[in-house]
CSV table of C-alpha atoms in Angstrom, one decimal:
chain,number,residue,atom,x,y,z
A,849,MET,CA,-12.0,105.2,-35.3
A,850,SER,CA,-12.9,106.1,-38.9
A,851,PRO,CA,-16.3,107.9,-39.3
A,852,ASN,CA,-17.1,106.1,-42.3
A,853,ARG,CA,-16.6,102.6,-41.0
A,854,LYS,CA,-19.4,100.2,-41.5
A,855,LEU,CA,-19.7,96.9,-39.7
A,856,ILE,CA,-22.1,94.0,-39.8
A,857,ASP,CA,-22.3,91.6,-36.8
A,858,ILE,CA,-23.5,88.3,-38.4
A,859,GLY,CA,-24.2,86.5,-35.1
A,860,ALA,CA,-25.5,87.6,-31.9
A,861,ASN,CA,-27.7,85.9,-29.4
A,862,LEU,CA,-29.7,89.0,-28.5
A,863,THR,CA,-32.6,87.0,-27.2
A,864,ASP,CA,-30.4,86.0,-24.2
A,865,LYS,CA,-31.9,87.5,-20.7
A,866,VAL,CA,-28.2,88.9,-20.0
A,867,PHE,CA,-29.2,91.6,-22.2
A,868,ARG,CA,-32.3,92.3,-20.0
A,869,GLY,CA,-30.2,92.3,-16.8
A,870,ILE,CA,-31.0,88.6,-16.0
A,871,TYR,CA,-28.2,86.4,-15.0
A,872,ARG,CA,-29.2,82.5,-13.9
A,873,GLY,CA,-32.6,83.6,-13.3
A,874,ARG,CA,-31.9,86.5,-11.0
A,875,GLN,CA,-32.3,90.2,-12.0
A,876,HIS,CA,-28.7,91.8,-11.2
A,877,HIS,CA,-29.5,95.2,-13.0
A,878,LYS,CA,-31.7,97.1,-15.0
A,879,ASP,CA,-32.9,95.9,-18.6
A,880,ASP,CA,-30.0,97.5,-20.6
A,881,PHE,CA,-30.7,96.1,-24.1
A,882,HIS,CA,-31.4,99.6,-25.9
A,883,ILE,CA,-28.3,100.9,-23.9
A,884,MET,CA,-26.1,98.0,-25.4
A,885,LEU,CA,-27.8,98.5,-28.9
A,886,ALA,CA,-26.9,102.3,-28.9
A,887,ARG,CA,-23.6,101.6,-28.0
A,888,ALA,CA,-22.9,99.2,-30.9
A,889,PHE,CA,-24.6,101.3,-33.5
A,890,SER,CA,-22.8,104.4,-32.4
A,891,ALA,CA,-19.2,102.5,-32.8
A,892,GLY,CA,-20.2,101.9,-36.5
A,893,LEU,CA,-22.0,98.9,-36.4
A,894,GLU,CA,-24.7,99.2,-39.4
A,895,LYS,CA,-26.7,95.7,-38.7
A,896,ILE,CA,-26.9,92.9,-36.5
A,897,ILE,CA,-28.1,89.5,-37.3
A,898,ILE,CA,-29.6,87.7,-34.4
A,899,THR,CA,-29.1,84.0,-34.2
A,900,GLY,CA,-32.5,81.7,-34.0
A,901,GLY,CA,-31.5,78.4,-32.2
A,902,SER,CA,-34.9,76.8,-32.4
A,903,LEU,CA,-38.5,77.7,-33.7
A,904,THR,CA,-39.2,79.3,-30.3
A,905,ASP,CA,-36.1,81.3,-30.5
A,906,ALA,CA,-36.5,82.0,-34.2
A,907,GLN,CA,-40.3,83.6,-33.3
A,908,GLU,CA,-38.9,85.5,-30.6
A,909,SER,CA,-36.0,86.8,-32.6
A,910,VAL,CA,-38.2,87.9,-35.4
A,911,ALA,CA,-40.4,90.1,-32.9
A,912,LEU,CA,-37.2,91.5,-31.4
A,913,SER,CA,-35.9,92.1,-35.0
A,914,ARG,CA,-39.2,94.4,-35.8
A,915,THR,CA,-38.4,96.7,-32.9
A,916,ASP,CA,-35.2,98.1,-35.0
A,917,SER,CA,-34.8,98.4,-38.6
A,918,ARG,CA,-31.2,97.8,-38.2
A,919,LEU,CA,-31.7,94.0,-36.5
A,920,PHE,CA,-32.2,90.9,-38.9
A,921,THR,CA,-32.4,87.2,-37.9
A,922,THR,CA,-32.0,83.6,-38.9
A,923,ALA,CA,-34.5,80.7,-38.3
A,924,GLY,CA,-33.5,77.3,-37.7
A,925,CYS,CA,-32.7,74.7,-34.9
A,926,HIS,CA,-29.3,74.5,-33.3
A,927,PRO,CA,-27.8,70.8,-33.5
A,928,THR,CA,-28.1,70.5,-29.7
A,929,ARG,CA,-31.7,71.3,-29.9
A,930,CYS,CA,-32.7,69.0,-32.7
A,931,THR,CA,-34.6,66.3,-30.4
A,932,GLU,CA,-37.1,69.4,-30.6
A,933,PHE,CA,-37.9,68.0,-33.9
A,934,GLN,CA,-38.6,64.6,-33.2
A,935,SER,CA,-42.1,64.7,-31.5
A,936,ASP,CA,-43.6,66.2,-34.6
A,937,PRO,CA,-40.9,66.7,-37.3
A,938,ILE,CA,-43.6,67.6,-40.0
A,939,ARG,CA,-45.2,70.2,-37.9
A,940,TYR,CA,-41.9,71.7,-36.5
A,941,LEU,CA,-40.6,72.0,-40.2
A,942,PHE,CA,-43.9,73.6,-41.3
A,943,GLY,CA,-43.7,76.1,-38.4
A,944,LEU,CA,-40.0,77.1,-39.7
A,945,LYS,CA,-41.2,77.5,-43.1
A,946,GLU,CA,-44.1,79.6,-42.2
A,947,LEU,CA,-42.1,81.9,-40.2
A,948,ILE,CA,-39.6,82.3,-43.1
A,949,ALA,CA,-42.3,82.7,-45.7
A,950,HIS,CA,-44.3,85.6,-43.6
A,951,ASN,CA,-41.1,87.5,-42.6
A,952,PRO,CA,-38.6,87.9,-46.1
A,953,ASP,CA,-37.7,91.4,-45.0
A,954,LYS,CA,-36.1,89.9,-41.7
A,955,ILE,CA,-34.8,86.5,-42.0
A,956,VAL,CA,-31.8,86.3,-44.0
A,957,ALA,CA,-30.5,82.9,-43.4
A,958,VAL,CA,-31.5,79.2,-42.2
A,959,GLY,CA,-30.0,78.5,-39.0
A,960,GLU,CA,-28.5,78.1,-36.5
A,961,CYS,CA,-28.1,74.4,-37.8
A,962,GLY,CA,-25.1,72.0,-38.0
A,963,LEU,CA,-23.6,69.5,-35.9
A,964,ASP,CA,-21.9,69.7,-32.3
A,965,TYR,CA,-20.1,66.6,-31.4
A,966,ASP,CA,-18.7,68.3,-28.3
A,967,ARG,CA,-22.1,68.4,-26.7
A,968,GLU,CA,-23.9,64.9,-27.7
A,969,GLU,CA,-25.4,64.8,-24.2
A,970,PHE,CA,-28.0,67.2,-25.3
A,971,CYS,CA,-28.8,65.5,-28.7
A,972,PRO,CA,-27.1,62.4,-30.2
A,973,ALA,CA,-25.3,62.8,-33.1
A,974,ASN,CA,-27.4,60.7,-35.3
A,975,VAL,CA,-30.3,62.9,-34.4
A,976,GLN,CA,-28.3,66.0,-35.1
A,977,ARG,CA,-27.2,64.6,-38.5
A,978,GLU,CA,-30.8,63.8,-39.5
A,979,TYR,CA,-32.3,67.3,-38.9
A,980,PHE,CA,-29.0,69.1,-40.4
A,981,GLU,CA,-30.2,67.4,-43.7
A,982,VAL,CA,-33.7,68.5,-43.4
A,983,GLN,CA,-32.7,72.1,-42.8
A,984,LEU,CA,-30.2,71.6,-45.6
A,985,ARG,CA,-33.2,70.7,-47.8
A,986,LEU,CA,-35.2,73.7,-46.2
A,987,ALA,CA,-32.4,76.2,-47.4
A,988,SER,CA,-32.8,75.0,-51.0
A,989,GLU,CA,-36.5,75.3,-50.9
A,990,VAL,CA,-36.8,78.8,-49.6
A,991,ASN,CA,-33.4,79.9,-51.3
A,992,LEU,CA,-31.8,81.3,-48.3
A,993,PRO,CA,-27.9,80.8,-47.3
A,994,LEU,CA,-27.2,78.6,-44.1
A,995,PHE,CA,-26.0,79.8,-40.9
A,996,ILE,CA,-23.9,76.8,-39.6
A,997,HIS,CA,-22.7,75.7,-36.3
A,998,CYS,CA,-19.9,73.0,-36.2
A,999,ARG,CA,-18.0,71.5,-33.2
A,1000,SER,CA,-15.6,68.7,-33.6
A,1001,ALA,CA,-17.7,67.5,-36.7
A,1002,HIS,CA,-16.2,69.1,-39.6
A,1003,GLN,CA,-15.7,65.8,-41.8
A,1004,ASP,CA,-19.3,64.6,-41.1
A,1005,LEU,CA,-20.8,68.2,-41.7
A,1006,ILE,CA,-18.5,68.6,-45.2
A,1007,GLU,CA,-19.8,65.0,-46.3
A,1008,LEU,CA,-23.4,66.0,-45.8
A,1009,ILE,CA,-22.9,69.3,-47.4
A,1010,GLN,CA,-21.6,67.6,-50.4
A,1011,LYS,CA,-24.6,65.2,-50.3
A,1012,ALA,CA,-26.9,68.0,-50.2
A,1013,ARG,CA,-25.3,69.9,-53.2
A,1014,ALA,CA,-25.7,67.0,-55.3
A,1015,ILE,CA,-29.3,66.3,-54.4
A,1016,PHE,CA,-31.0,69.6,-53.2
A,1017,PHE,CA,-29.0,72.2,-54.9
A,1018,ARG,CA,-28.7,71.3,-58.5
A,1019,GLU,CA,-30.5,74.4,-59.8
A,1020,ARG,CA,-29.0,77.1,-57.4
A,1021,PRO,CA,-25.9,77.4,-55.3
A,1022,LEU,CA,-25.6,76.2,-51.7
A,1023,ARG,CA,-24.3,79.3,-50.2
A,1024,GLY,CA,-23.6,80.0,-46.2
A,1025,VAL,CA,-21.4,80.7,-43.5
A,1026,VAL,CA,-19.7,78.4,-40.9
A,1027,HIS,CA,-19.8,80.6,-37.7
A,1028,THR,CA,-17.6,80.5,-34.8
A,1029,PHE,CA,-15.0,78.8,-37.0
A,1030,ASP,CA,-12.0,77.2,-34.9
A,1031,GLY,CA,-11.0,74.4,-37.4
A,1032,THR,CA,-8.0,73.5,-39.0
A,1033,ALA,CA,-6.5,74.8,-42.3
A,1034,GLU,CA,-7.5,72.0,-43.9
A,1035,ASP,CA,-11.3,72.2,-42.8
A,1036,ALA,CA,-11.1,75.8,-43.7
A,1037,GLU,CA,-9.9,74.8,-47.2
A,1038,ARG,CA,-12.5,72.4,-47.6
A,1039,LEU,CA,-15.2,74.6,-46.7
A,1040,LEU,CA,-13.9,77.2,-48.8
A,1041,LYS,CA,-13.8,75.0,-52.0
A,1042,LEU,CA,-17.3,74.5,-51.1
A,1043,GLY,CA,-18.3,78.2,-51.5
A,1044,PHE,CA,-18.5,78.8,-47.8
A,1045,TYR,CA,-17.9,81.8,-45.8
A,1046,LEU,CA,-16.1,81.7,-42.4
A,1047,GLY,CA,-17.5,83.6,-39.7
A,1048,VAL,CA,-14.7,84.7,-36.9
A,1049,ASN,CA,-15.3,85.7,-33.3
A,1050,GLY,CA,-13.5,85.4,-30.0
A,1051,CYS,CA,-13.5,81.6,-29.8
A,1052,SER,CA,-11.8,81.6,-33.3
A,1053,LEU,CA,-8.8,83.7,-32.0
A,1054,LYS,CA,-8.0,81.7,-28.8
A,1055,THR,CA,-4.7,80.0,-29.7
A,1056,GLU,CA,-1.8,80.7,-32.0
A,1057,ASP,CA,-2.5,77.8,-34.2
A,1058,ASN,CA,-6.1,79.4,-34.3
A,1059,LEU,CA,-4.5,82.6,-35.6
A,1060,LYS,CA,-2.4,80.8,-38.3
A,1061,VAL,CA,-5.4,79.4,-39.6
A,1062,ILE,CA,-7.3,83.0,-39.6
A,1063,GLU,CA,-4.2,84.1,-41.6
A,1064,SER,CA,-4.6,81.5,-44.4
A,1065,ILE,CA,-8.0,82.5,-45.1
A,1066,PRO,CA,-8.7,84.9,-47.9
A,1067,ILE,CA,-10.0,88.2,-46.8
A,1068,ASP,CA,-13.0,87.8,-49.3
A,1069,ARG,CA,-14.3,84.7,-47.4
A,1070,ILE,CA,-14.3,86.2,-44.0
A,1071,LEU,CA,-17.2,87.5,-42.0
A,1072,LEU,CA,-17.0,88.9,-38.5
A,1073,GLU,CA,-19.3,88.5,-35.5
A,1074,THR,CA,-19.7,88.6,-31.9
A,1075,ASP,CA,-21.5,85.4,-30.9
A,1076,ALA,CA,-22.4,87.8,-27.9
A,1077,PRO,CA,-23.0,87.3,-25.0
A,1078,TRP,CA,-20.7,84.7,-25.6
A,1079,CYS,CA,-17.0,84.1,-27.1
A,1080,GLU,CA,-15.5,87.5,-25.5
A,1081,ILE,CA,-11.9,88.1,-26.4
A,1082,ARG,CA,-10.1,87.4,-23.0
A,1083,PRO,CA,-6.6,88.6,-22.1
A,1084,SER,CA,-5.4,84.8,-22.1
A,1085,HIS,CA,-6.4,84.3,-25.8
A,1086,ALA,CA,-3.7,84.8,-28.5
A,1087,GLY,CA,-5.6,87.2,-30.2
A,1088,HIS,CA,-5.7,89.6,-27.0
A,1089,LYS,CA,-2.5,91.2,-27.7
A,1090,HIS,CA,-3.7,92.6,-30.9
A,1091,VAL,CA,-6.8,94.5,-29.6
A,1092,ARG,CA,-6.4,98.4,-29.5
A,1093,THR,CA,-10.0,99.4,-28.7
A,1094,CYS,CA,-11.4,98.6,-25.1
A,1095,TRP,CA,-14.3,100.1,-22.9
A,1096,PRO,CA,-14.5,100.2,-19.0
A,1097,ILE,CA,-16.1,97.0,-17.5
A,1098,ARG,CA,-18.0,96.5,-14.6
A,1099,LYS,CA,-19.5,93.4,-12.8
A,1100,SER,CA,-23.1,93.1,-13.1
A,1101,GLU,CA,-23.9,94.1,-9.5
A,1102,ARG,CA,-22.3,97.4,-10.0
A,1103,TRP,CA,-23.7,98.0,-13.4
A,1104,ASP,CA,-23.0,101.2,-14.9
A,1105,PRO,CA,-24.5,102.5,-18.2
A,1106,ASN,CA,-21.4,103.6,-19.8
A,1107,CYS,CA,-19.7,100.4,-19.1
A,1108,LEU,CA,-19.6,96.8,-20.3
A,1109,VAL,CA,-20.7,94.1,-18.1
A,1110,LYS,CA,-18.1,91.7,-17.0
A,1111,GLY,CA,-18.3,88.4,-18.7
A,1112,ARG,CA,-21.0,89.5,-21.0
A,1113,ASN,CA,-20.0,90.3,-24.5
A,1114,GLU,CA,-21.7,92.5,-26.6
A,1115,PRO,CA,-21.7,93.5,-30.3
A,1116,VAL,CA,-19.6,96.8,-29.8
A,1117,ASN,CA,-16.8,94.0,-29.1
A,1118,LEU,CA,-16.9,93.5,-33.0
A,1119,ILE,CA,-14.3,96.0,-33.2
A,1120,GLN,CA,-11.8,94.2,-31.2
A,1121,VAL,CA,-12.5,91.0,-33.8
A,1122,LEU,CA,-11.8,93.4,-36.5
A,1123,GLU,CA,-8.5,94.5,-34.9
A,1124,ILE,CA,-7.3,91.3,-34.2
A,1125,VAL,CA,-8.0,89.8,-37.9
A,1126,ALA,CA,-6.3,92.9,-39.4
A,1127,ALA,CA,-3.4,92.5,-37.7
A,1128,VAL,CA,-3.2,88.9,-38.2
A,1129,LYS,CA,-3.7,89.6,-42.0
A,1130,ASN,CA,-1.5,92.6,-41.8
A,1131,ILE,CA,-3.7,94.9,-43.2
A,1132,GLU,CA,-5.3,98.1,-42.5
A,1133,VAL,CA,-8.3,97.9,-40.2
A,1134,ASP,CA,-10.6,99.9,-42.4
A,1135,GLU,CA,-9.4,97.9,-45.6
A,1136,LEU,CA,-10.7,94.7,-43.6
A,1137,ALA,CA,-13.6,96.6,-42.6
A,1138,ALA,CA,-15.0,97.6,-45.9
A,1139,LYS,CA,-14.3,93.8,-47.6
A,1140,THR,CA,-15.9,92.0,-44.7
A,1141,TYR,CA,-18.7,94.5,-45.0
A,1142,GLN,CA,-19.0,93.7,-48.7
A,1143,ASN,CA,-18.7,90.1,-48.1
A,1144,THR,CA,-21.6,90.2,-45.8
A,1145,LEU,CA,-24.1,92.1,-48.3
A,1146,GLU,CA,-22.9,89.5,-50.9
A,1147,LEU,CA,-24.1,86.6,-48.7
A,1148,PHE,CA,-27.1,87.9,-47.1
A,1149,SER,CA,-30.1,89.8,-48.6
A,1150,PHE,CA,-31.0,92.9,-46.7
A,1151,PRO,CA,-33.7,95.2,-47.7
A,1152,PRO,CA,-32.7,98.6,-49.0
A,1153,ASN,CA,-32.0,101.1,-46.0
């Protein structure tokens, strides 16, 4: 591993209780949050962006980010949780605005927002669309990029973005990343034409068709993420054959500080995402690392080190 390699995980759910040793409401092992972080930073990660999926989540992730200068966060409402807006939309939106206004050194994007038509049982599509538009407007008002979630909804997502660009973004560019991108080559092309970056993690690398799409994306528009503790790269995934770096793994009941927990993705696994994308793009790992690091700095505004 190159000692000069620098990486940024643009999306990790670090407020998840599994990083405190709690699985399905039961303590399986000691809180190993700081061990997990140290493992990532010692492997070359320079920064991690925590994803905030609701107002409450974002408040928690801001507090968590203040425990380490290398942690940052997003602030927004995940599409499956947009019913939280409905009881008092004005108050909920004001809460997001206030949180962003008081934490400009830690909140680097509006999100996780977007559309998820795979899980309408949590929030109907029409409600998702309504409050995605609200958050598009919020991004224009606070001048932050968007951190977007999209599942089986690329057509509607693109139409709403195009509408928002014409209404809310006349005086400044609409910027952002569609994270965990698993769409088609046509979806990618349309999002790239709108100026978006595409976030790649294990869920973007499951099938040979996924890999072909990743191969078609210019490296200057790719960002890397883990979506930890989700989206781990499994042996059954098409991209797994390109993985070169692995760590010992144990079940949560047999926790070992020197091992990863089986089924729990971690930011350190960003290296595996990097290795797969580099192989698919047929470029050197360190070249891709340098380029995606630069891409990340171009999209997100981090305070000086």
